[in-house]
Coordinates of C-alpha atoms and ligand atoms in Angstrom, one line a residue:
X1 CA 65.6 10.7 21.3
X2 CA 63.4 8.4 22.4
X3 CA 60.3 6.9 20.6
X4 CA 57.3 6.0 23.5
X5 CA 54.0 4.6 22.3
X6 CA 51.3 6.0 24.7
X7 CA 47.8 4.1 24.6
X8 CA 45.1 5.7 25.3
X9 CA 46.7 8.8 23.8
X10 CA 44.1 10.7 22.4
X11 CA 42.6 10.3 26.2
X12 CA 42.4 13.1 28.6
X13 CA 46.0 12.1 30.8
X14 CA 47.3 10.4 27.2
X15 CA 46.6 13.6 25.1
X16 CA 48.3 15.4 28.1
X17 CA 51.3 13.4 28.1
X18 CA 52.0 13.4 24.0
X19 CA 52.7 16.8 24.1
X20 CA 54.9 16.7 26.5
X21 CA 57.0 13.8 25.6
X22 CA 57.2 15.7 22.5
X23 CA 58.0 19.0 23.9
X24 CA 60.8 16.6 25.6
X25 CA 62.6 15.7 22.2
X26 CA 60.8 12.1 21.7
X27 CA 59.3 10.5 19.1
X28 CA 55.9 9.8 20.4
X29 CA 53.2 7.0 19.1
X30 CA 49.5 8.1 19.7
X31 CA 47.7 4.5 19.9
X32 CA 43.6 4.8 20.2
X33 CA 40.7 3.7 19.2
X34 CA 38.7 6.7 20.3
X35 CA 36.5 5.4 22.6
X36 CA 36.5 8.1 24.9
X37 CA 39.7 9.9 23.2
X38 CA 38.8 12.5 20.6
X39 CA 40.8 13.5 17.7
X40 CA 40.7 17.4 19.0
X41 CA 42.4 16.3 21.9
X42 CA 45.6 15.9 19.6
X43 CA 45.2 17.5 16.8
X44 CA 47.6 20.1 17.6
X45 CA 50.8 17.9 17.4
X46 CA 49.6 16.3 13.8
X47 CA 52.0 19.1 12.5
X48 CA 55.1 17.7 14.7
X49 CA 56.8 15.4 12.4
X50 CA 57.4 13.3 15.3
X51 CA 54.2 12.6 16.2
X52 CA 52.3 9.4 15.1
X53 CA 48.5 8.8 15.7
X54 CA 47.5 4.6 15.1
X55 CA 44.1 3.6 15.0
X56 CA 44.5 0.3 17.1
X57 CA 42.5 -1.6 19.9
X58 CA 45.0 -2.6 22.5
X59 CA 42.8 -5.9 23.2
X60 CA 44.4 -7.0 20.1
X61 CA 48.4 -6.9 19.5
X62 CA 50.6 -4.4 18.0
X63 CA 54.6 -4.7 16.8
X64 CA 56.3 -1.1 17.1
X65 CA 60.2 -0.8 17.3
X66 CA 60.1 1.4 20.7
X67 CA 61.7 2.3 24.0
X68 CA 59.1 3.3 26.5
X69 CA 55.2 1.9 26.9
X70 CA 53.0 4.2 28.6
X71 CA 50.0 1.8 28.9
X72 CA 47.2 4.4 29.5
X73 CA 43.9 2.9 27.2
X74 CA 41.0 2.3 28.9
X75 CA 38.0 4.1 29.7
X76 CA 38.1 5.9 33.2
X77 CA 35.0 7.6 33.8
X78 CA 32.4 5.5 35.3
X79 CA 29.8 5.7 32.6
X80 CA 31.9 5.0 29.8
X81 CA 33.6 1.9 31.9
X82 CA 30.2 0.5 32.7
X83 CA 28.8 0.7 29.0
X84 CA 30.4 -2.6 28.1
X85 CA 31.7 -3.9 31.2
X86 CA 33.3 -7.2 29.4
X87 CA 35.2 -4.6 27.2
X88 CA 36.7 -2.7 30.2
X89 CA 37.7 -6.2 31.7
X90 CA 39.3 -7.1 28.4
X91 CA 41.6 -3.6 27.5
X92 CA 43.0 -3.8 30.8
X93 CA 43.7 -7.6 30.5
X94 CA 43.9 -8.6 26.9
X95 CA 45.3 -4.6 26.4
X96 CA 47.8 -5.1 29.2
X97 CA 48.8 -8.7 28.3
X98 CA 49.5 -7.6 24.7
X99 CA 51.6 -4.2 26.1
X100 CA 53.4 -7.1 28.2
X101 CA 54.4 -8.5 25.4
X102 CA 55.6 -6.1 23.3
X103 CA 57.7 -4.8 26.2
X104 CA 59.4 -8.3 26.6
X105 CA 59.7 -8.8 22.8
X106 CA 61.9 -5.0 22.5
X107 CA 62.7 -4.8 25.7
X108 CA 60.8 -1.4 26.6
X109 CA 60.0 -0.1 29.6
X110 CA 56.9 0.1 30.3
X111 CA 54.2 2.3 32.7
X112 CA 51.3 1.0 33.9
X113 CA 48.6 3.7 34.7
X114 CA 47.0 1.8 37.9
X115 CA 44.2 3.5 39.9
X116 CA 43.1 3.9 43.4
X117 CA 39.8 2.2 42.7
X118 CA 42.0 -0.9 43.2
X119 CA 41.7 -0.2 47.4
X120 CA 37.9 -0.1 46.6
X121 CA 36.1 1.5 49.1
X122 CA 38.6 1.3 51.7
X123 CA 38.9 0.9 55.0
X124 CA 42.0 2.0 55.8
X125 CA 42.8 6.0 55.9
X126 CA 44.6 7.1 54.2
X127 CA 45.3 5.1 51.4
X128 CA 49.0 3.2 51.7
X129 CA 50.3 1.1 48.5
X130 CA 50.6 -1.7 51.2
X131 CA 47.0 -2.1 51.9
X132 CA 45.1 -4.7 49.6
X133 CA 42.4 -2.9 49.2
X134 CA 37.8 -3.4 49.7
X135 CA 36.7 -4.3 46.3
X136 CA 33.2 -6.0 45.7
X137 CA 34.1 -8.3 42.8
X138 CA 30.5 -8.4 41.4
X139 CA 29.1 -5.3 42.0
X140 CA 29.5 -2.4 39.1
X141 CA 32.2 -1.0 39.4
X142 CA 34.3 -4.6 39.8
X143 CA 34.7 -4.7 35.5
X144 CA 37.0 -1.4 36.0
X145 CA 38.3 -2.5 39.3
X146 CA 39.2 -5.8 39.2
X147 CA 40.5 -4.8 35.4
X148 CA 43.1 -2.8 37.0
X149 CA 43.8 -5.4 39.4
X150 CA 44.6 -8.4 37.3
X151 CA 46.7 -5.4 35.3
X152 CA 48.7 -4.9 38.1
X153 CA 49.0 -8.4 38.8
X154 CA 50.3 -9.3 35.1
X155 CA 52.6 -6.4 35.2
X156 CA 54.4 -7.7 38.9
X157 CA 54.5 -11.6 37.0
X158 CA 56.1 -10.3 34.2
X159 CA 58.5 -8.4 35.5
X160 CA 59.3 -11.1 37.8
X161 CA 59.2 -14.3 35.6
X162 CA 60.4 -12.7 32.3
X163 CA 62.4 -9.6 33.6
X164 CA 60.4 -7.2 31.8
X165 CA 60.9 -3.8 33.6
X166 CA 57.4 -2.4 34.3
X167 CA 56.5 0.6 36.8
X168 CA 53.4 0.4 38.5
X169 CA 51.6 4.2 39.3
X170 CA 48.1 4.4 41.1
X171 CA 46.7 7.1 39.8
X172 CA 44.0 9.1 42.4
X173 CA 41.4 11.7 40.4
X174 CA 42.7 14.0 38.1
X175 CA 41.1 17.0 36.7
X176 CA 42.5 19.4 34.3
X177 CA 41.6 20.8 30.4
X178 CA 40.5 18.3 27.9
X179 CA 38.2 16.0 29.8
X180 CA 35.5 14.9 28.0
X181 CA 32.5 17.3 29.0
X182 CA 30.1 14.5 29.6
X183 CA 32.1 11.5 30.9
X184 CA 30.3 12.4 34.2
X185 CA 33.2 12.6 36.4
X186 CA 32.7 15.0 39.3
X187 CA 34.8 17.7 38.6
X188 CA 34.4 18.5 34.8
X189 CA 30.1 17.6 35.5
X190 CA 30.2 20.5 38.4
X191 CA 32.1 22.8 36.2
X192 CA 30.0 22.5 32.9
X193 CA 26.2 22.8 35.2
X194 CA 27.7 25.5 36.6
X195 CA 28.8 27.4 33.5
X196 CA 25.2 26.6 32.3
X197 CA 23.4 27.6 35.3
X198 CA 22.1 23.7 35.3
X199 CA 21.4 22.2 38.7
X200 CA 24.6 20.7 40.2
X201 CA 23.8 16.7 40.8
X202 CA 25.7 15.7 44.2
X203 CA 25.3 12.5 44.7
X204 CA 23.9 10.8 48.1
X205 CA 24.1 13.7 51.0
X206 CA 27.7 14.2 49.3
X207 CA 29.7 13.6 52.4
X208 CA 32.2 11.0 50.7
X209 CA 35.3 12.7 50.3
X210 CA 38.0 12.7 47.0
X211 CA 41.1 14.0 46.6
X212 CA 41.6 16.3 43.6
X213 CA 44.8 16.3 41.7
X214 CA 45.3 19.0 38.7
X215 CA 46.8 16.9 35.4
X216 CA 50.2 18.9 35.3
X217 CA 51.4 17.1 38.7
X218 CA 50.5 13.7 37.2
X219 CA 52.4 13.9 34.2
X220 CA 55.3 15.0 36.3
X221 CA 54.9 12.2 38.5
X222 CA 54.9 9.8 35.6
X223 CA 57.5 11.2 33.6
X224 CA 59.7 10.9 36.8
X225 CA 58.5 7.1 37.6
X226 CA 59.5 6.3 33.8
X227 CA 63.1 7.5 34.0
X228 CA 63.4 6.9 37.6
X229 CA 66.6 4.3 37.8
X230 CA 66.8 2.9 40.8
X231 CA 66.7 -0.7 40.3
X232 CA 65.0 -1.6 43.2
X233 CA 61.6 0.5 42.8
X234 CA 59.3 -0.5 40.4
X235 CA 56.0 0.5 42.4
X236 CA 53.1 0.4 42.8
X237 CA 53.0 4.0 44.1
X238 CA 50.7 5.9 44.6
X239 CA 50.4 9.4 42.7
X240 CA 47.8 12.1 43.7
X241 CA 47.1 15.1 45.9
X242 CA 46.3 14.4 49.7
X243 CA 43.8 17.3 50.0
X244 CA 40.7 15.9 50.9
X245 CA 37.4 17.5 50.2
X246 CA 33.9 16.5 50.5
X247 CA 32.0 16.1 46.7
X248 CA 29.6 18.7 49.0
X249 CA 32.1 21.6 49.4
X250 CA 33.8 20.9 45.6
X251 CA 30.1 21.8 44.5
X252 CA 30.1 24.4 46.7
X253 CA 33.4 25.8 45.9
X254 CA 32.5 25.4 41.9
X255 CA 29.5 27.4 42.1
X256 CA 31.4 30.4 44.1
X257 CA 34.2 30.3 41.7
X258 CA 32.1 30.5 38.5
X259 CA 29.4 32.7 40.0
X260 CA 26.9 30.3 39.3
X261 CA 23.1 30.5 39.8
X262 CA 22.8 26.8 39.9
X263 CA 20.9 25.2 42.9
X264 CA 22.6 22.0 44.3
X265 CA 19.9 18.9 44.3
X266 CA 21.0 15.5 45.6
X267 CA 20.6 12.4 43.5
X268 CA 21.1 9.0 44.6
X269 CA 24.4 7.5 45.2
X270 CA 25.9 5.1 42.9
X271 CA 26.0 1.4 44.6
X272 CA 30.0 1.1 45.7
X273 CA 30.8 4.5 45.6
X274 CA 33.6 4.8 47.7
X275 CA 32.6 6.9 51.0
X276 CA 36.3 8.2 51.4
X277 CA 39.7 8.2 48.9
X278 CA 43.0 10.1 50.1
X279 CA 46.4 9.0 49.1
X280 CA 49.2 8.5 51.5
X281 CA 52.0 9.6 49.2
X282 CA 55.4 9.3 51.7
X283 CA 56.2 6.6 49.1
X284 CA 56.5 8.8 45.9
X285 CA 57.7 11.7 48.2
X286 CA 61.3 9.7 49.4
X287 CA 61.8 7.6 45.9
X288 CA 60.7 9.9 43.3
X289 CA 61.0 13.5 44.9
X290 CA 57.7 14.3 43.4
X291 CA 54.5 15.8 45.6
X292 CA 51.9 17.8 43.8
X293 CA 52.7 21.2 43.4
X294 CA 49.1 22.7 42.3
X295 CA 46.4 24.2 44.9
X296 CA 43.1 22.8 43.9
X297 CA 41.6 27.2 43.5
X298 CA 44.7 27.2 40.7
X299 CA 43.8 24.1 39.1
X300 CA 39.6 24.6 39.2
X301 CA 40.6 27.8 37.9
X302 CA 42.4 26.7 34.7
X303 CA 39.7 23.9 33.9
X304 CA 37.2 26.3 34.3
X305 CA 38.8 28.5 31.4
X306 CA 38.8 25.9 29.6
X307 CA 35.5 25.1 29.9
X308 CA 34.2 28.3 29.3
X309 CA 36.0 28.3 25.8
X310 CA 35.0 25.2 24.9
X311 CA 31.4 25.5 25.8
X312 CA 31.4 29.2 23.6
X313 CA 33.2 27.3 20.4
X314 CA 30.9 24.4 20.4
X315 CA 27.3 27.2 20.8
X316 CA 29.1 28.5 17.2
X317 CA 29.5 25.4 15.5
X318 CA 25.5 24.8 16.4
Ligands
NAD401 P1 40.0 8.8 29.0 O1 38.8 8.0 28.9 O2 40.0 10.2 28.7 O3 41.2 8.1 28.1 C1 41.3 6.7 27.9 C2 41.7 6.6 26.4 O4 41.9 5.2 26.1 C3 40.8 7.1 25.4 O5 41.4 7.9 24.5 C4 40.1 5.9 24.8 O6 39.6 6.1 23.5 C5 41.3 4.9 24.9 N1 40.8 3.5 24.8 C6 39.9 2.9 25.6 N2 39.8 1.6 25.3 C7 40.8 1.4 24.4 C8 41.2 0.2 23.7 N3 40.6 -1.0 23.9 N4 42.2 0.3 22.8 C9 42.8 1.5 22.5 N5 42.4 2.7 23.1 C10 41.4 2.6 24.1 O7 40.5 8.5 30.5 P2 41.8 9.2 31.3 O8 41.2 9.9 32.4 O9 42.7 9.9 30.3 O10 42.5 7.9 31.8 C11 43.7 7.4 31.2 C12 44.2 6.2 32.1 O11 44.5 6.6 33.4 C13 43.2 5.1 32.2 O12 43.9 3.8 32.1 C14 42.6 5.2 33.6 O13 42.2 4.0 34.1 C15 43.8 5.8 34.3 N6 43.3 6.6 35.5 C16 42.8 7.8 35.3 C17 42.3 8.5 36.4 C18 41.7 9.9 36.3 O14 41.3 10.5 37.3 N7 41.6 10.5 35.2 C19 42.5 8.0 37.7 C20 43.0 6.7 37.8 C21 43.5 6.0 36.7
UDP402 N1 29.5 12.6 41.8 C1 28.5 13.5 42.1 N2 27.8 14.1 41.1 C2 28.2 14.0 39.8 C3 29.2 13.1 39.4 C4 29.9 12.4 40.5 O1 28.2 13.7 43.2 O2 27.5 14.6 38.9 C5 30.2 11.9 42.9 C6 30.3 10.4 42.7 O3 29.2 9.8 43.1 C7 31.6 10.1 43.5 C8 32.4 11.4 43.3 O4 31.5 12.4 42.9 O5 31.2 10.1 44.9 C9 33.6 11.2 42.3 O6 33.0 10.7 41.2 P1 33.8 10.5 39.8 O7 33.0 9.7 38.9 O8 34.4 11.7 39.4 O9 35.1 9.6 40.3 P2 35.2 8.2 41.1 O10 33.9 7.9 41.8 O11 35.6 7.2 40.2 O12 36.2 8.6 42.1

């Protein structure tokens, strides 16, 4: 058994990955400070005697006997990372630095959940771990961005300087049950105007593309980077699915699927909004066997279940 502290637990991915590190046989530390996590998202596992919830900012430190880091806290939707930009910059800086630290001090491994909003809007198609990537360091996304950058950066220097082993995962959208229903990300936004019969909001003409991953695949992939033992490979690698779809035919596709009245309208695009995003994943394909297993019908067609419940649940507690 063994015990793994996941920030950003009570998160969408970190609530995700709890239960299955418990379902694994591990001890599993819940560390949030419910920012964007909610308490429902885990309240299920209170029961399992091996589960631990801590109340804890990462931007300041934290002393836990443990084994494995999974370094998941900070806000990922871009609403909540724009609230307070100089807060994004410090969880994934101070947060990282102090996750760093810990990892040297009791020799943990320790997971880094990069992103692919470090290669910006990019330029290169599609997206290899060896391209450096189109960020605008000003503009509003750069607090989330270059965040995740310097994180990446720390984790490379301190695995090199101080031999602390940290695994680097760039992590391209993920959709699944449990997102927060108004975080504004794409997916979970289309599905919830949809199921209301609101008007879907597609942003610009909605000819930039994304590429959808469903959240089972991802915690495969980052179970498998954790325990992978090759020596050598540490990452970064990139983990997603490399369908490609306009945010056009996902609201298109949405509204068929739930048999939606809503009308699409177009609002304006967000400035840096990147026009295209598809991950080249050879890389996790030859070192970690992994490659996304879930069409993105199967996985629209979970999260709209859970939608659907959760949308009837919180009409009766109004
Ligand atoms: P989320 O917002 O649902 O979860 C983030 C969690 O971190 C929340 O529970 C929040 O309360 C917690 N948190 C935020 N700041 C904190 C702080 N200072 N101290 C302690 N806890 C804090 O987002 P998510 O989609 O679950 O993302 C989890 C991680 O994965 C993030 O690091 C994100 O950057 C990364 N990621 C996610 C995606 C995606 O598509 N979901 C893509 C790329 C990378
Ligand atoms: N988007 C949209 N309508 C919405 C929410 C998002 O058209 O209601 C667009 C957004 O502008 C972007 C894409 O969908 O082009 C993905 O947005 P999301 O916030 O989910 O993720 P990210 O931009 O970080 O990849």
């Amino acid at each position: 058994m063994k015990r793994v502290l996941v920030t950003g637990g009570a998160g969408f991915i970190g609530s995700h990955l709890c239960e299955r590190l418990l379902n694994e046989g591990n001890e599993v530390i819940c560390l949030d400070n419910f920012f964007t996590g909610s308490k429902q998202n885990i309240v299920h596992l209170l029961t399992n005697p091996y589960f631990e919830i801590v109340r804890h900012d990462v931007c300041t430190p934290y002393f836990a006997e443990i084994d494995q880091i999974y370094n998941l806290a900070c806000p990922a939707s871009p609403i909540h990372y724009q609230y307070n930009g100089i807060k994004t910059i410090k969880t994934s800086v101070m947060g990282t630095l102090n996750m760093l630290g810990l990892a040297k001090r009791v020799k943990a491994t320790m997971l880094q959940a990069s992103t692919s909003e470090v290669y910006g809007d990019p330029i290169i198609h599609p997206q290899v771990e060896s391209y450096w990537g189109n960020v605008n360091c000003i503009g509003e996304r750069s607090c989330y961005d270059e965040g995740k950058r310097c994180a990446e950066t720390l984790c490379v220097n301190y695995h090199n300087q101080n031999g602390v082993k940290t695994k680097l995962i760039r992590i391209f959208n993920t959709y699944g049950p449990k997102m927060h229903p108004d975080d504004g990300r794409v997916v979970s936004n289309f599905i919830v105007q949809a199921l209301q019969n609101k008007d879907i909001t597609v942003a610009g003409d909605g000819s930039q593309t994304r590429s959808f991953q469903y959240i089972d695949d991802l915690i495969n992939a980052m179970i498998k980077m954790m325990n992978e033992t090759e020596d050598s490979f540490w990452g970064p690698v990139n983990i997603g699915n490399p369908g490609e779809f306009t945010i056009l035919s996902l609201a298109k596709k949405i509204i068929e699927m739930t048999g939606s009245k809503s009308k699409i309208i177009y609002i304006p695009l967000p400035s840096d909004d990147p026009m295209q995003r598809k991950p080249d994943i050879s890389l996790a394909k030859e070192k970690l066997h992994w490659q996304p297993e879930i069409k993105l019908e199967d996985g629209l067609r979970k999260t709209i279940a859970y939608f659907e419940e959760f949308l009837k649940n919180s009409c009766k507690i109004r």
